[in-house]
Short mmCIF file of C-alpha atoms and ligand atoms in Angstrom, two decimals:
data_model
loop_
_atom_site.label_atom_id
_atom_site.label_comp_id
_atom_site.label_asym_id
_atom_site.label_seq_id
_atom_site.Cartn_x
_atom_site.Cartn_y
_atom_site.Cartn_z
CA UNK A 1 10.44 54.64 -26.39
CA UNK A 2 12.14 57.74 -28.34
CA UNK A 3 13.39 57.06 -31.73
CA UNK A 4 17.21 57.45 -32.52
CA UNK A 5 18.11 60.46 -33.52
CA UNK A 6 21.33 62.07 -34.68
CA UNK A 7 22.71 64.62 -31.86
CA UNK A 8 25.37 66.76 -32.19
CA UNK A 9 28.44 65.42 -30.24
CA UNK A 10 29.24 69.13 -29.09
CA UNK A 11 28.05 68.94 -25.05
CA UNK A 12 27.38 72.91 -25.39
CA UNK A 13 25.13 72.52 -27.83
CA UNK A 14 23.63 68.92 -28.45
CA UNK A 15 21.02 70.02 -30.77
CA UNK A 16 18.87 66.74 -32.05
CA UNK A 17 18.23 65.90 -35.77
CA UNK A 18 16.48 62.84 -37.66
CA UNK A 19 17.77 60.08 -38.12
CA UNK A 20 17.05 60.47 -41.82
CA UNK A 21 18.74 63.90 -42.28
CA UNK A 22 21.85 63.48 -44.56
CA UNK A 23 24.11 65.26 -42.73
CA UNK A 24 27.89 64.87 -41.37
CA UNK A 25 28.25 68.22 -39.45
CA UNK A 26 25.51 70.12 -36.83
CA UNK A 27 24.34 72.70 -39.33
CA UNK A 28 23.72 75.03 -35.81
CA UNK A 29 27.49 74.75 -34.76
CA UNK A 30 29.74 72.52 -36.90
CA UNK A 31 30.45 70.03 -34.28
CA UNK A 32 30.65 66.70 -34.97
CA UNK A 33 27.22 64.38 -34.73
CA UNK A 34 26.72 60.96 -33.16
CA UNK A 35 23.31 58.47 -32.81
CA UNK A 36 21.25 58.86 -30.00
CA UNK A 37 19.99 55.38 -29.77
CA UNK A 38 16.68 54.63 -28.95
CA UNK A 39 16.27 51.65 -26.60
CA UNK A 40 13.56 48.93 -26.15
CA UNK A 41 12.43 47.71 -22.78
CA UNK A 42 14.53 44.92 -22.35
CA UNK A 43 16.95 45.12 -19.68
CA UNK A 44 20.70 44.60 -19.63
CA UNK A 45 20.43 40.30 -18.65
CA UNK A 46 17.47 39.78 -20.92
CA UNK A 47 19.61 41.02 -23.83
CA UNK A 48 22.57 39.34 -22.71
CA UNK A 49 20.94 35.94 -22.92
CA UNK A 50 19.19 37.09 -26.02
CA UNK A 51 22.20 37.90 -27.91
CA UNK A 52 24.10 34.93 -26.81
CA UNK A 53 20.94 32.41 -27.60
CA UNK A 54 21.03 34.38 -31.60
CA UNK A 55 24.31 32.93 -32.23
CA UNK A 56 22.54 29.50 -32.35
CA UNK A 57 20.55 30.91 -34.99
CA UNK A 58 20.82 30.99 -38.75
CA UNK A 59 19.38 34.09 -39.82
CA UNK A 60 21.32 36.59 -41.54
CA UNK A 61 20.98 39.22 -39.02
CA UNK A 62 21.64 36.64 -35.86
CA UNK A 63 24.73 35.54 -38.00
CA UNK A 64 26.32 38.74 -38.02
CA UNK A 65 28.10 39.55 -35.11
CA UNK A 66 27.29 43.14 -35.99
CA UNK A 67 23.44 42.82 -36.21
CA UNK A 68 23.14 40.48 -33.89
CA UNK A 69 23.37 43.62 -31.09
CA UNK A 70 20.73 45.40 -33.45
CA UNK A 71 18.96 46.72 -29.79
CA UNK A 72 21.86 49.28 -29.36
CA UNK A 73 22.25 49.96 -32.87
CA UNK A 74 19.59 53.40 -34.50
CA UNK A 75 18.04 51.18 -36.89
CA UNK A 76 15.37 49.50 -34.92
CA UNK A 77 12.56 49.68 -37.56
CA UNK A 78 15.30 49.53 -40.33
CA UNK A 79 17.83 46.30 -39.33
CA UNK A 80 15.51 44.01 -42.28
CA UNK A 81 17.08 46.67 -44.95
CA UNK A 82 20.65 45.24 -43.65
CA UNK A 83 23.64 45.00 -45.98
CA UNK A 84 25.59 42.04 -43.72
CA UNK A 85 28.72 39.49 -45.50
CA UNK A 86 28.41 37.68 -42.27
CA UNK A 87 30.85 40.52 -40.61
CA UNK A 88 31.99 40.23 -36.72
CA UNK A 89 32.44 37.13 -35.22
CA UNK A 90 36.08 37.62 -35.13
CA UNK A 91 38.12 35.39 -32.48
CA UNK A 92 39.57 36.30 -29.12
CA UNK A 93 43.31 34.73 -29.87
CA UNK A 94 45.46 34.24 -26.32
CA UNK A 95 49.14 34.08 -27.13
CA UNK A 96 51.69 33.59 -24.18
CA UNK A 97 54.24 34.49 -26.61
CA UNK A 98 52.84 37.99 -27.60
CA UNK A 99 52.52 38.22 -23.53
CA UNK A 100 55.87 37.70 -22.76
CA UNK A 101 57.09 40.33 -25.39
CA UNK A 102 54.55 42.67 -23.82
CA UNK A 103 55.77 42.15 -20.20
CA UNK A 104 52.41 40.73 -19.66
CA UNK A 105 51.46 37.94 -18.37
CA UNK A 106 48.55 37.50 -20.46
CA UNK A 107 47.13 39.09 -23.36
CA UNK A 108 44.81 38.37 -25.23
CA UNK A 109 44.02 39.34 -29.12
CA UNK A 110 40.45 40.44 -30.48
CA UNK A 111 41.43 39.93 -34.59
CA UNK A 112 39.09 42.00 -36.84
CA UNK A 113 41.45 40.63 -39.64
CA UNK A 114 39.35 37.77 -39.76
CA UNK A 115 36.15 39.78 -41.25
CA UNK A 116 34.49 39.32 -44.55
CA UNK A 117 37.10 42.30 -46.42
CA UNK A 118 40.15 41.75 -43.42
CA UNK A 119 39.53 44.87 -41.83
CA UNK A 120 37.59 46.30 -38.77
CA UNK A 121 36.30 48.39 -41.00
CA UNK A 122 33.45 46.01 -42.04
CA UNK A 123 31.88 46.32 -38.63
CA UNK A 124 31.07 50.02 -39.59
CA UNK A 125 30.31 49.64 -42.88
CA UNK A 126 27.52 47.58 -42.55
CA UNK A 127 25.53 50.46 -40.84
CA UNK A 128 27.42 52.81 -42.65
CA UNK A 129 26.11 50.84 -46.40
CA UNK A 130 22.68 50.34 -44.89
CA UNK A 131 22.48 53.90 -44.14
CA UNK A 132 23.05 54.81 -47.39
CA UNK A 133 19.86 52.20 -48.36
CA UNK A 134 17.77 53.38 -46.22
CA UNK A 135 18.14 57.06 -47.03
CA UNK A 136 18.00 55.68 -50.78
CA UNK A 137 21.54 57.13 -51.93
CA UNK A 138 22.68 55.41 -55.70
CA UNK A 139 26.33 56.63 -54.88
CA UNK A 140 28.45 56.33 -51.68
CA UNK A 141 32.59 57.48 -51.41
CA UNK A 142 35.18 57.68 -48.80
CA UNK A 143 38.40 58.36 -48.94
CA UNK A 144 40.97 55.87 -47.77
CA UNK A 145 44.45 54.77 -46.56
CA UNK A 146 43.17 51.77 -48.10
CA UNK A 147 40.88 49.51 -45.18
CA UNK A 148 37.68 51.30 -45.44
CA UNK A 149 37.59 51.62 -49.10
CA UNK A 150 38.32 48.10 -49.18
CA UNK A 151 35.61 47.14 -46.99
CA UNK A 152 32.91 50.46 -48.76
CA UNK A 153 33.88 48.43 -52.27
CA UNK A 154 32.80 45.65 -51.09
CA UNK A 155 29.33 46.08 -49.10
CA UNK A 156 28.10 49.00 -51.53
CA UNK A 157 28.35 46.41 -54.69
CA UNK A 158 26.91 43.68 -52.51
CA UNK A 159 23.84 46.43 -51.86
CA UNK A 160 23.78 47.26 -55.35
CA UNK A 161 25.07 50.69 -55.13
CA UNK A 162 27.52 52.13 -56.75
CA UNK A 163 30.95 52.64 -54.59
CA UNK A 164 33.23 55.55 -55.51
CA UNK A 165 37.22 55.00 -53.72
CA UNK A 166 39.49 58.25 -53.45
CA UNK A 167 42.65 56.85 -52.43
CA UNK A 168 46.17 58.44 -51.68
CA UNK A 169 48.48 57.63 -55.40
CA UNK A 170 51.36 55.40 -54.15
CA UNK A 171 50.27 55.20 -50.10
CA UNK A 172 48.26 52.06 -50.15
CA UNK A 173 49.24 49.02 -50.09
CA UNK A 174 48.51 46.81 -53.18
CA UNK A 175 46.92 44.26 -51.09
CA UNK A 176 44.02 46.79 -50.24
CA UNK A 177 44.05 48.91 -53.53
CA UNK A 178 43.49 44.80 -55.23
CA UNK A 179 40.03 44.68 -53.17
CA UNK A 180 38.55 47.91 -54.14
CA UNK A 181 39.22 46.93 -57.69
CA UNK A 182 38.16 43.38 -57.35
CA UNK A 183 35.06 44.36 -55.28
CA UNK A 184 34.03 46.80 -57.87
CA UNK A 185 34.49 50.65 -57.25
CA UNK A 186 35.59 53.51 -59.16
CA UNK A 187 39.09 53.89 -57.83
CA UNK A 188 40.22 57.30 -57.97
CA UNK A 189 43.87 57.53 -57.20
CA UNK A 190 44.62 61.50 -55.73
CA UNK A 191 48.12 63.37 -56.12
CA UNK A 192 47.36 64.74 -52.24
CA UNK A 193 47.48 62.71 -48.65
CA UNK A 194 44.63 61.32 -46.48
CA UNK A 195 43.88 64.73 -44.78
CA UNK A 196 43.86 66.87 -47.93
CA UNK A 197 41.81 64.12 -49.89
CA UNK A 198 39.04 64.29 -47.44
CA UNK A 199 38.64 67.93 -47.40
CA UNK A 200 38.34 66.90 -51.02
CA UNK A 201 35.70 64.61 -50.84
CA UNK A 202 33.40 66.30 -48.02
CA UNK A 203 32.45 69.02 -51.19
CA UNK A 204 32.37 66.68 -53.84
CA UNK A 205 30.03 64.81 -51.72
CA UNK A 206 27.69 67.67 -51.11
CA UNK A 207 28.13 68.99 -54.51
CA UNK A 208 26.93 65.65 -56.35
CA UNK A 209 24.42 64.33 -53.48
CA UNK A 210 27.06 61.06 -52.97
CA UNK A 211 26.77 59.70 -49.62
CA UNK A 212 30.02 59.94 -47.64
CA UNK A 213 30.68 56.77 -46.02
CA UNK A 214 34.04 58.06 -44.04
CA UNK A 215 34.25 57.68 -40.29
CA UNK A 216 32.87 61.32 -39.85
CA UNK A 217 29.72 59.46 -40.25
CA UNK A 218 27.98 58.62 -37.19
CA UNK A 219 26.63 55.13 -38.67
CA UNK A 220 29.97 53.68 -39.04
CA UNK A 221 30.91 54.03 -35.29
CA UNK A 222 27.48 52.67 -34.10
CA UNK A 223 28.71 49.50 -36.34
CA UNK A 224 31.92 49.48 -34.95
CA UNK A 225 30.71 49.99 -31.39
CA UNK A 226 30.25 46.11 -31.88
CA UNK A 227 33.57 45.21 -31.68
CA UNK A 228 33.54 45.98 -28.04
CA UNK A 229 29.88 44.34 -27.07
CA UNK A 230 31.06 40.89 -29.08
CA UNK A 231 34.76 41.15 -27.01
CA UNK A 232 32.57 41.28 -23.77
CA UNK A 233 29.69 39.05 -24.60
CA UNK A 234 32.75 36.22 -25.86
CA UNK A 235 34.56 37.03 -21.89
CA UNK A 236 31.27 36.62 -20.84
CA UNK A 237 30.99 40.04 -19.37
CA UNK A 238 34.05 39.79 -17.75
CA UNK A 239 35.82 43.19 -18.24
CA UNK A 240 39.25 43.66 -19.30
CA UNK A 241 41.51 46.50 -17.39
CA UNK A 242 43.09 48.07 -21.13
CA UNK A 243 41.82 47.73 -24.46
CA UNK A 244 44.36 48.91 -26.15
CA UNK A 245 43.90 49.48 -29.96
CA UNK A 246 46.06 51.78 -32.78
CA UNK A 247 44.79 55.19 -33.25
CA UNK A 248 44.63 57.24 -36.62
CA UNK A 249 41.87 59.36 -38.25
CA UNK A 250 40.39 58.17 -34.44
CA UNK A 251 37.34 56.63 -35.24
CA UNK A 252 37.73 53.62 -33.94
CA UNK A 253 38.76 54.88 -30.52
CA UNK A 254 35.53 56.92 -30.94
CA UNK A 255 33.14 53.68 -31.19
CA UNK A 256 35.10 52.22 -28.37
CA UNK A 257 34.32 54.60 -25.81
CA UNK A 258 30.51 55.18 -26.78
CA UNK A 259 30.51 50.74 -26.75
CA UNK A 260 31.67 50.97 -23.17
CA UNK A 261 29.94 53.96 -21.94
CA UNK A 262 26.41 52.81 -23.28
CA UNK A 263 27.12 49.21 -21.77
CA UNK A 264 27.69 50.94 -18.13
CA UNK A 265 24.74 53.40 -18.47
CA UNK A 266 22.77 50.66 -18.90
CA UNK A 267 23.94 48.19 -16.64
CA UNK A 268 25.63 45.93 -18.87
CA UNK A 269 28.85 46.16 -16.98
CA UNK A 270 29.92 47.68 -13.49
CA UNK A 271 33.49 49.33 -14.48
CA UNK A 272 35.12 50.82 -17.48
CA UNK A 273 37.91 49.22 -18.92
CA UNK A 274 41.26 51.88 -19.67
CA UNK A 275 41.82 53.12 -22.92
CA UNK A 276 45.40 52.98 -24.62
CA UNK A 277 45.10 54.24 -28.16
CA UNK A 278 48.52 53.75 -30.01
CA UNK A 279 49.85 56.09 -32.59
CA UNK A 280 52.92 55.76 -35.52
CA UNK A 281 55.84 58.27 -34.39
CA UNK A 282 55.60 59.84 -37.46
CA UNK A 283 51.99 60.22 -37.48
CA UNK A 284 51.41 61.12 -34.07
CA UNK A 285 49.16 64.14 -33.29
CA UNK A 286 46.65 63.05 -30.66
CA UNK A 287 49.91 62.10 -28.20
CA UNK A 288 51.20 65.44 -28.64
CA UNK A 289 47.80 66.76 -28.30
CA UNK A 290 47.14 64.32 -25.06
CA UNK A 291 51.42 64.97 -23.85
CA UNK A 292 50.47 69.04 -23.53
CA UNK A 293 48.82 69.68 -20.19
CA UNK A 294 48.20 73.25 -21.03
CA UNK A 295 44.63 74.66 -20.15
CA UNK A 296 44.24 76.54 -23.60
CA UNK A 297 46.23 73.68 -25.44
CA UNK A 298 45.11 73.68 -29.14
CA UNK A 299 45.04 70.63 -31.73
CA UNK A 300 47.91 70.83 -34.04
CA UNK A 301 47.33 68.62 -37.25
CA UNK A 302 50.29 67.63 -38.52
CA UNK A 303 51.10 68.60 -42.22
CA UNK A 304 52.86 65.93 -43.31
CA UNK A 305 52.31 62.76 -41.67
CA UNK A 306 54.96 59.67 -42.26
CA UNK A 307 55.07 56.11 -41.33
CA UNK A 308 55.29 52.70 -43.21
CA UNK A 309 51.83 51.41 -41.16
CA UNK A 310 50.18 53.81 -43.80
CA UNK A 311 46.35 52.45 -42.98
CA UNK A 312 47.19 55.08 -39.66
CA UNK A 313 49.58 57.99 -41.88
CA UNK A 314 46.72 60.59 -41.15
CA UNK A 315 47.77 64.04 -39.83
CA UNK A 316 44.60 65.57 -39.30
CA UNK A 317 42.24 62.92 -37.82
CA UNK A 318 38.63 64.37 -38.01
CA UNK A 319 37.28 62.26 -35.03
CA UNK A 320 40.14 63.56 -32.16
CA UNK A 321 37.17 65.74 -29.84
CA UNK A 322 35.42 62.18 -29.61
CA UNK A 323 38.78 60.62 -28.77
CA UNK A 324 39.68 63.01 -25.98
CA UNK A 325 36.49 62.59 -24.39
CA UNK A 326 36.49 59.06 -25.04
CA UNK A 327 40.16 58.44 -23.66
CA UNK A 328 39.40 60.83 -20.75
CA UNK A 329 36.31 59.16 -19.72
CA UNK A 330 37.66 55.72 -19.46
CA UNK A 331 41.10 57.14 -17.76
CA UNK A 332 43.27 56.30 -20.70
CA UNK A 333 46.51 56.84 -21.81
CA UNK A 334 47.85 57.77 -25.33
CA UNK A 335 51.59 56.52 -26.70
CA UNK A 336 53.25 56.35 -29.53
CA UNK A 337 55.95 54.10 -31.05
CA UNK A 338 58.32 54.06 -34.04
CA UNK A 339 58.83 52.27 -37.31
CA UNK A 340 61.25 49.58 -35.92
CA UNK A 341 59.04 48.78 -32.59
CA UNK A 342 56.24 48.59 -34.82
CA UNK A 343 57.93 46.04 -37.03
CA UNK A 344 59.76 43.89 -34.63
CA UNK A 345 56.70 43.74 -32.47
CA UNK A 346 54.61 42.41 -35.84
CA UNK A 347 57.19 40.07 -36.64
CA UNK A 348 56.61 38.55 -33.07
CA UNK A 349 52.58 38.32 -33.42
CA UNK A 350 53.35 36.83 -36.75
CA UNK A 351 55.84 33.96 -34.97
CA UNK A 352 52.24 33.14 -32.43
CA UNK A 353 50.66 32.44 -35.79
CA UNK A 354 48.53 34.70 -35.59
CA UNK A 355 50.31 37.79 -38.01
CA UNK A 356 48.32 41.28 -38.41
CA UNK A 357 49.11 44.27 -40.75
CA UNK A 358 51.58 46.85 -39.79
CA UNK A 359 49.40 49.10 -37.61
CA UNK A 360 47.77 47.01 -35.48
CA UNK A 361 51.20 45.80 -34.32
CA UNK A 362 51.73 49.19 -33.36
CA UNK A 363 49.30 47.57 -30.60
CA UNK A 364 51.98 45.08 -29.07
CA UNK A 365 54.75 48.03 -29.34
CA UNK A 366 52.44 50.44 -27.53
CA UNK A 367 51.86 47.46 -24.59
CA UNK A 368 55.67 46.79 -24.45
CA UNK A 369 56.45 50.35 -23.77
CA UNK A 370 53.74 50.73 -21.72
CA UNK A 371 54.29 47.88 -19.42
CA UNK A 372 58.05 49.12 -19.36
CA UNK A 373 57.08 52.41 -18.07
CA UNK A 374 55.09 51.06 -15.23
CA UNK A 375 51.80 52.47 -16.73
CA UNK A 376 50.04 48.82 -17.25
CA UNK A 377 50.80 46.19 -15.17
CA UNK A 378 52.27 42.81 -15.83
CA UNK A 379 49.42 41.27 -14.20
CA UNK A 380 46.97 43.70 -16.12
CA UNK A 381 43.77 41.93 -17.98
CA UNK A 382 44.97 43.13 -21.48
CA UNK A 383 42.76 42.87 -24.51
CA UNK A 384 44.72 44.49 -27.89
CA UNK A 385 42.67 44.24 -30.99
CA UNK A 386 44.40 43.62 -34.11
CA UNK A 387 42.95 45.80 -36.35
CA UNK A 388 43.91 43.96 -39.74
CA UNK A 389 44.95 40.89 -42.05
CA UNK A 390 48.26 40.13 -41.95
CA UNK A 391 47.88 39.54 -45.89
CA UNK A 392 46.76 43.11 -46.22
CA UNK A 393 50.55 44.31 -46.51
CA UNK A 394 52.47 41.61 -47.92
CA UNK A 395 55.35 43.97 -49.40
CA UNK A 396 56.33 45.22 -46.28
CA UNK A 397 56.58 42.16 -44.13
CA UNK A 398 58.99 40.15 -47.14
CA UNK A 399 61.06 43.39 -47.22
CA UNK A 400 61.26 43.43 -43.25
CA UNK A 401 61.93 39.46 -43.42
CA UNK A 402 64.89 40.27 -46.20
CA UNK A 403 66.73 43.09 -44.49
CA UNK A 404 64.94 45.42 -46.53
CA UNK A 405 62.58 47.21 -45.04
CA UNK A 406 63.35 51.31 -44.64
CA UNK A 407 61.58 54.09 -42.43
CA UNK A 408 59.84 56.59 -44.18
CA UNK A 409 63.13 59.02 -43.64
CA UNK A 410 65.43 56.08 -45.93
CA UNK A 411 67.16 54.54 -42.46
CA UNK A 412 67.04 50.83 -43.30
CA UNK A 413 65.35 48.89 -40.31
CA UNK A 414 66.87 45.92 -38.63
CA UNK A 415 65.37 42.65 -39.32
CA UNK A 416 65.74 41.84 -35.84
CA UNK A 417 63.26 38.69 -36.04
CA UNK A 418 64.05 38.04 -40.07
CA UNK A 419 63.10 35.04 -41.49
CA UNK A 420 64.87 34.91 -44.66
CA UNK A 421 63.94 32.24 -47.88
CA UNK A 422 66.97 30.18 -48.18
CA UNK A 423 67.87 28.76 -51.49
CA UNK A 424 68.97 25.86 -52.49
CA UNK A 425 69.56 23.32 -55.42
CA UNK A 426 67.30 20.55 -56.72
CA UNK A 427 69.21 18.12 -54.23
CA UNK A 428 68.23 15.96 -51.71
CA UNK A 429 71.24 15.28 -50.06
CA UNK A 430 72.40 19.29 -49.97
CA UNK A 431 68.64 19.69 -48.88
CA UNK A 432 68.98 16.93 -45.49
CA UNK A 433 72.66 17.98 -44.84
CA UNK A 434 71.20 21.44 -44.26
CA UNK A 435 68.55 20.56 -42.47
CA UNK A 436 70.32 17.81 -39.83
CA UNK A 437 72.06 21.70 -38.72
N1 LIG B 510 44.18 49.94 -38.20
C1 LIG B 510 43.88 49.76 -39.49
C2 LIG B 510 44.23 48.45 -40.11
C3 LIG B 510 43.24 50.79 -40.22
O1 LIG B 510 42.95 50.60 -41.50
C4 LIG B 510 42.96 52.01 -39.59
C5 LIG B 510 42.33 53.12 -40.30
C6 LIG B 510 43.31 52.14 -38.23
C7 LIG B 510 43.90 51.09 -37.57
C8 LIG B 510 43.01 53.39 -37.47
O2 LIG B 510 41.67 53.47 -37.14
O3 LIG B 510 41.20 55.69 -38.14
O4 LIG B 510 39.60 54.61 -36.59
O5 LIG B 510 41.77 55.49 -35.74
N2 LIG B 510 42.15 53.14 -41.56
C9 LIG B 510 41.36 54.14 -42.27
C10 LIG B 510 41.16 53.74 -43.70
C11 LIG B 510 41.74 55.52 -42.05
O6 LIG B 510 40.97 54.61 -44.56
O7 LIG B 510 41.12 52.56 -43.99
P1 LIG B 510 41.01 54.91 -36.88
#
């Protein structure tokens, strides 16, 4: 058995590294760097029963629905130094509701809101904060829209390390900016956007030897690679025709596609599932980069990203040569929707009972405009993963309840499924005459 190393994710020149190396970049060609995982010699149905029979167990590592796949994860002499808040083990949520609004006639929800910080984001940084243990960093950072620092805040002070936030002044929600104050970090709120913060942080971190715990790092997408085995291993290997998930700095898309491609190369599964990564109109530079079919086409960030689901306002996402191979790969599509699909379709996943924060609706939107162009079917087997808490944004779904809510460019939305507070007086009879309507 080889041990995991770190491999540059350009296919031209895939030079290898330790595992051990702190690095973020191929120092031979820039590219971007992933984890070559080294695996054991169990096959594909002794791990499958394996992993299923650890759920019955109540170790800390079986417990965690990240660590519990620890075979296909690069820590295999490392997973005892784990940093795990019981992370994973989110639900598979079928709503017949959310289907119908789709144009599907199922769908079903995989809801990384219900992890330890409310975010998908704790997936990653699991391996992302055990990293940083095992390579003995005192100081880890990221810069945020407000999830992963969140979720860093949280697992760094559990480790004992010290978490350092960079977040975007006024572009957060409070909901998330709360947790990386309750949980503990340095908050550090920057005059300056997502994209420009980041080019921030990647020399600070160098300068001052902090470890950088963005999604540029190739141990948060091995942790978030889970997401897709524990979706499978709770249909019982039965695999889906879309996964359809929201799409920002790209990441996420990024851990999907490894997930399924590992799980086929070694016989896990048979077929790929489609890709359908959905994007904010305003924020929407993969679908113009996927909409071009030019040979020599060329990635244009976009300056000055906008849109009120602001955990996916990135302009510039870092990860986008993973996501087009990733996408291209598993034959999938990219779209994009606007502020008021993305709000009306929350409102509806909010009236299953389920609710989510603003840009993983842009999931539902995406699958209602997708089915309506013909591209999935209404008999598709359609997985969407809601990618946070519905209390993660509490502003914006009382303004869109109240008539209140406004795009980025100051057009008011319609409330089309408002739910407005009534009030009324200390009175019972007032209070049963209004209710017998
Ligand atoms: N959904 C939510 C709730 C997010 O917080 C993010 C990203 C995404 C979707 C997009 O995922 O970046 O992997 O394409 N949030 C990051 C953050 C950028 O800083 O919390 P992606």
């Amino acid at each position: 058995m080889n041990a995991s190393a770190l491999v540059c994710f350009n296919r031209e020149c895939r030079e290898r590294f330790s595992i051990t190396q702190v690095l973020y970049n191929c120092p031979k060609c820039g590219g971007l760097l992933e984890a070559d995982v080294a695996r054991g010699a169990s096959n594909a149905a002794a791990l499958k029963k394996l992993w299923r029979e650890r759920r019955m167990c109540n170790t800390t590592l079986d417990q965690s629905g990240v660590w519990r796949y620890r075979e296909l994860l690069p820590f295999e002499d490392h997973a005892d130094l784990a940093v795990s808040l019981r992370e994973g083990n989110t639900p598979l949520l079928e709503s017949r509701f959310a289907a119908q609004y789709g144009g599907l006639d199922r769908l079903m929800f995989k809801h990384q809101g219900f992890n330890p910080t409310g975010s998908f984001k704790d997936n990653g940084m699991t391996c992302g904060v055990t990293q940083a243990i095992r390579l003995g960093m005192k100081r880890v950072a990221c810069v945020s829209t407000g999830n992963t620092s969140a979720s860093m805040a949280a697992y760094a002070s559990a480790a004992g390390l010290h978490p350092i936030v960079f977040i975007p002044r006024g572009n957060i929600s409070y909901g998330k900016l709360a947790q990386a104050l309750e949980y503990g970090a340095r908050t550090l709120q920057v005059e300056a956007n997502f994209d420009r913060i980041l080019a921030l942080v990647r020399e600070l971190a160098n300068r001052l030897g902090i470890y950088l715990l963005n999604s540029i790092n190739p141990f948060r997408i091995e942790g978030q690679k889970t997401i897709v085995f524990e979706m499978l291993d709770q249909r019982d290997w039965r695999v889906p025709d879309w996964i359809v998930l929201p799409g920002g700095n790209l990441g996420n898309t990024s851990a999907f596609g490894k997930a399924l491609r590992e799980l086929r190369e070694f016989a896990f599964i048979e077929k790929m599932p489609r890709l359908a990564v959905i994007q904010a109109e305003g924020a929407a530079p993969f679908y113009d980069y996927m909409q071009s079919s030019d040979a020599g086409r060329e990635f244009h960030s976009i300056g000055n990203p906008e849109t009120l689901a602001t955990a996916i306002r990135i302009g510039d996402p870092v990860s986008w040569p993973k996501a087009l191979l990733e996408v291209s790969e598993s034959n999938g599509v990219v779209e994009k929707v606007s502020e008021q699909e993305i709000a009306d379709a929350k409102a509806q996943i909010g009236k299953c009972g389920i609710g989510c924060e603003p840009a993983s609706a842009a999931t539902l939107a995406g699958i209602r405009k997708l089915t309506a162009k013909g591209t999935i079917s209404s008999d598709a087997d359609v997985v969407a993963v809601l990618t946070g808490n519905v209390l993660k944004d509490p502003d914006y779904i009382y303004r869109y309840h109240t008539g209140q809510l406004k795009a980025p460019n100051g057009e008011l939305l319609r409330s089309t499924f408002g739910n407005q507070p009534e009030v009324v007086p200390n009175d019972a009879e007032a209070i049963a005459k209004l209710l017998a309507s």
